[in-house]
Coordinates of C-alpha atoms in Angstrom, one line a residue:
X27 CA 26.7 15.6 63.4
X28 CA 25.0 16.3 66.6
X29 CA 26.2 13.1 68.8
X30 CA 24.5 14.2 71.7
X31 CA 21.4 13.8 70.1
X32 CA 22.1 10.3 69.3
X33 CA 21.7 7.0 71.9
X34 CA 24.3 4.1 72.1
X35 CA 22.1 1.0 72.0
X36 CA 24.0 -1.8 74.0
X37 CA 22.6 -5.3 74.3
X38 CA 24.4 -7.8 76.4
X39 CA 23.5 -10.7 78.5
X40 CA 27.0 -10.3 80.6
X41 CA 26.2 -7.8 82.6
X42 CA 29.7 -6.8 83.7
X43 CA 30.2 -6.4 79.6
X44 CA 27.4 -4.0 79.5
X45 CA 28.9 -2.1 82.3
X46 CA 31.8 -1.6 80.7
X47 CA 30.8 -0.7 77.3
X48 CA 28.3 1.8 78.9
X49 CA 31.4 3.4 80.9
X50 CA 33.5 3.6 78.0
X51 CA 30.6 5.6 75.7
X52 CA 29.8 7.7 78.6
X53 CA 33.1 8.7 79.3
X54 CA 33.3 10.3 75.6
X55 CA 30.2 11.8 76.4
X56 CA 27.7 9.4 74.2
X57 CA 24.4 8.7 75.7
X58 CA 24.0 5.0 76.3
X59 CA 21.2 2.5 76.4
X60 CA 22.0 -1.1 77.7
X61 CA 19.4 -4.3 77.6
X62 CA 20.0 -7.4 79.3
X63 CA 18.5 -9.0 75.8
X64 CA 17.3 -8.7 72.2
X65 CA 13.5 -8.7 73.8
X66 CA 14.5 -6.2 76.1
X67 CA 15.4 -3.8 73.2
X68 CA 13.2 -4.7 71.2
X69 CA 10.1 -3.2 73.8
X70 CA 11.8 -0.3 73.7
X71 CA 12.9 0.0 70.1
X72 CA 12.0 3.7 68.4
X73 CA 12.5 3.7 64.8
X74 CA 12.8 7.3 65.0
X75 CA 15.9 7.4 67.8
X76 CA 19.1 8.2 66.2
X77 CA 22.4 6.5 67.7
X78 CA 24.2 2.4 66.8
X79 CA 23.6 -0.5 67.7
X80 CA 26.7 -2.7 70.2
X81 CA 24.9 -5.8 70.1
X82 CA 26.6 -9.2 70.9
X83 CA 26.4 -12.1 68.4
X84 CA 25.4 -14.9 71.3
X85 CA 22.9 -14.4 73.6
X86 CA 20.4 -16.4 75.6
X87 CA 17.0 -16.2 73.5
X88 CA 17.2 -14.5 70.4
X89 CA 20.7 -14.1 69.2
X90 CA 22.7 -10.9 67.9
X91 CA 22.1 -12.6 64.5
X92 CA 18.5 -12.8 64.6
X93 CA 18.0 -9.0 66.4
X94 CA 19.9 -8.1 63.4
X95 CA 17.7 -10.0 61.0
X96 CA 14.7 -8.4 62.8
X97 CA 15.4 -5.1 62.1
X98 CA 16.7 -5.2 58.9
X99 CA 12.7 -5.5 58.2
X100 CA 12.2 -1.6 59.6
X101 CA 12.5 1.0 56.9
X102 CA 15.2 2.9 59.8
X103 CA 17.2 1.3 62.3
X104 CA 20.1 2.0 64.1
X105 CA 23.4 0.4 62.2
X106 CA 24.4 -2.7 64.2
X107 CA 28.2 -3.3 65.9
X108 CA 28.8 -6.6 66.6
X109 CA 30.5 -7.7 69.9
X110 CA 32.0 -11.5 69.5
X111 CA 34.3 -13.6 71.2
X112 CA 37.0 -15.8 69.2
X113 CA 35.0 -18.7 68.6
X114 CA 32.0 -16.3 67.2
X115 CA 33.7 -14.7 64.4
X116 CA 32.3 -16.5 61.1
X117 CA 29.3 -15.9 63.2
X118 CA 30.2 -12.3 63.5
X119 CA 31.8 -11.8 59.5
X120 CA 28.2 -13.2 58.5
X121 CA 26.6 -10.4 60.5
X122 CA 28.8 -7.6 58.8
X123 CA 27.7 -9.7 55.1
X124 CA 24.0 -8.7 56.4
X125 CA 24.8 -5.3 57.0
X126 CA 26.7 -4.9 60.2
X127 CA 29.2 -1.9 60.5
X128 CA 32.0 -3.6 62.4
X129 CA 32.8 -6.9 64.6
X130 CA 35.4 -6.3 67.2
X131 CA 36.2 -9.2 68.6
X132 CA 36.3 -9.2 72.8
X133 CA 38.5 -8.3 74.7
X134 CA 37.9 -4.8 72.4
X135 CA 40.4 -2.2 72.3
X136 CA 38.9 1.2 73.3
X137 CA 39.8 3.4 70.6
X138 CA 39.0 0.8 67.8
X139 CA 35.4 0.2 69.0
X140 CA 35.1 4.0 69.7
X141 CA 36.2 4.5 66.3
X142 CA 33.5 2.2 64.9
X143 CA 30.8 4.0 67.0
X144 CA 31.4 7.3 65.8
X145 CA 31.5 5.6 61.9
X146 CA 28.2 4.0 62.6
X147 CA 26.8 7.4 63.8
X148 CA 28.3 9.0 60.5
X149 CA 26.2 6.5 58.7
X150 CA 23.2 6.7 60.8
X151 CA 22.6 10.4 60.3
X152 CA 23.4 10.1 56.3
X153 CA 20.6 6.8 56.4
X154 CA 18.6 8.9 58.2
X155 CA 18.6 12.1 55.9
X156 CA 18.2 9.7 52.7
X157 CA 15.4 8.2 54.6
X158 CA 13.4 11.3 55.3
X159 CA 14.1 12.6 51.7
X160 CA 12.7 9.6 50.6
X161 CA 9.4 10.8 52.2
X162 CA 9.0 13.7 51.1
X163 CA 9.4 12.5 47.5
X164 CA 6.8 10.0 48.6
X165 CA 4.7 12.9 49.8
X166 CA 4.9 14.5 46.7
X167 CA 3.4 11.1 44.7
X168 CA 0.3 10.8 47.0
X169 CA -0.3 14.5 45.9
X170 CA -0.6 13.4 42.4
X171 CA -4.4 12.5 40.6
X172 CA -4.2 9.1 39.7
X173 CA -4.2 9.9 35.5
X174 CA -1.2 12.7 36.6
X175 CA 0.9 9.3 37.9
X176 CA 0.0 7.7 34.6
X177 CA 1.7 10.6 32.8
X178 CA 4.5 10.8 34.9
X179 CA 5.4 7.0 34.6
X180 CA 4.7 7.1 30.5
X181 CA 7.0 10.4 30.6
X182 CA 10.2 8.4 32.8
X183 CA 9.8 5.7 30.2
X184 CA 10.9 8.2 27.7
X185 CA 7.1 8.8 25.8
X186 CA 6.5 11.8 24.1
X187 CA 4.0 13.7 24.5
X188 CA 2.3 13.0 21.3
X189 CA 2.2 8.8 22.2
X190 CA 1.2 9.6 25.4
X191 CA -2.0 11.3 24.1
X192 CA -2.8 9.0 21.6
X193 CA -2.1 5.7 24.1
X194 CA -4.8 7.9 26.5
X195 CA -7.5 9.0 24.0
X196 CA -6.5 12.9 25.2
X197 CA -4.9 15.7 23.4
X198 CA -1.7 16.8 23.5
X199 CA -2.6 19.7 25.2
X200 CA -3.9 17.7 28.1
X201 CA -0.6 15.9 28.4
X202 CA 1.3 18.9 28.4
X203 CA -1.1 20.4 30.8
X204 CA -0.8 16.9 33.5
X205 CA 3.4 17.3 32.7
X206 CA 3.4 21.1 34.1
X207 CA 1.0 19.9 37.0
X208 CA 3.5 16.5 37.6
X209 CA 6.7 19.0 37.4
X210 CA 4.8 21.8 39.8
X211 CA 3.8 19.1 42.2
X212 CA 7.0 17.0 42.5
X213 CA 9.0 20.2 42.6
X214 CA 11.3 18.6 39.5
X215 CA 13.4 21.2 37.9
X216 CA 14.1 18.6 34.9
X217 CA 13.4 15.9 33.4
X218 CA 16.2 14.0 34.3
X219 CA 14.9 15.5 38.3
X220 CA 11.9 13.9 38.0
X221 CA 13.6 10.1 37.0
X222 CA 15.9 10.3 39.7
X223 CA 13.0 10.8 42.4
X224 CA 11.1 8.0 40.5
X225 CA 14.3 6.2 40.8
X226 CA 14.8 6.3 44.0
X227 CA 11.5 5.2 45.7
X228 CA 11.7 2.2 42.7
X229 CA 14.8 1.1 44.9
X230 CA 13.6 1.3 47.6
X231 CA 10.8 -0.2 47.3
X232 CA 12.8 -3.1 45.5
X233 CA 15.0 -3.3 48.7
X234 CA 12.0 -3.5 50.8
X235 CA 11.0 -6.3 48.9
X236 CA 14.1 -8.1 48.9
X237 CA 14.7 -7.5 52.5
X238 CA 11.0 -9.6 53.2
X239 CA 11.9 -13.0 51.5
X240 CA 15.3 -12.9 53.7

């Protein structure tokens, strides 16, 4: 993993907690970010950066908690590292039940929140590469005639070829001839290919939905 293309987010309303954290990451050589706030990050907030996210769990205005809750809405964001003092931490274990990498609890040890930073980069780049696999399978559906996703969805359920053609009123031949084109197209080398790219844009789409009603 390249770290030095990747941006340590750090959002803090102590300022001399910022500081700090900013020294520590740049004197590993991480690139660093720090906002006074959740609003502050949030004008600047790229989907498409790659890095974590040091956030702390209270803040004047929005909280860590609700930052959190905010991105969890994008398709990409950075994976969040929560900051807390002692009094914070069943504030701070509910943020790592949402999705959080780590809390580490203030004063931090060095190395352990170092070590969390580099596991939260590890899991940003594999998010990331999932992510933009993802869209290219997507990609590959637009690129489909609207009667070749019929066929595709009728073959994942298990159809044959012959009730495919009689459930559309087309021969056989046609079916086998929208198959080839949905194999060409989506770049399946099998069957079983095919369902696991249908399978996977079916869960994410799921998690998207999920992730709205929270």
């Amino acid at each position: 993993m390249n770290t030095n293309a990747s941006t340590i987010f750090i959002v803090d309303d102590d300022t001399q907690v910022r500081q700090a954290l900013a020294l520590l990451m740049e004197s590993v050589g991480l690139q660093v970010q720090t906002h006074p706030s959740a609003d502050a990050y949030l004008q600047q907030f790229d989907p498409e950066a790659p890095g974590c996210l040091i956030l702390d769990v209270r803040m004047s205005g929005m909280s860590g908690l609700e930052l959190q809750a905010r991105l969890a809405a994008e398709a990409v964001h950075p994976p969040v590292i929560v900051i807390t003092g002692h009094g914070d931490v069943p504030m701070a274990v509910r943020a790592v039940q949402a999705g959080a990498v780590d809390f580490i609890e203030k004063p931090f040890n060095d190395q352990a929140l170092l070590d969390s930073v580099h596991r939260a980069l590890d899991l940003d780049a594999k998010q990331r590469g999932r992510a933009s696999k993802l869209a290219e399978v997507q990609s590959r559906l637009a690129s489909l005639t609207p009667r070749e996703q019929q066929v595709m969805k009728m073959v994942v359920a298990g159809k044959r070829n012959k009730i495919i053609a009689l459930e559309l009123s087309v021969s056989q031949s046609t079916v086998e001839a929208h198959r080839a084109k949905v194999m060409e197209k989506m770049q399946a080398q099998s069957l079983s290919d095919l369902m696991r790219m249908v399978l996977s844009l079916e869960n994410r789409n799921r998690d998207a939905k999920q992730t709205s009603f929270l």
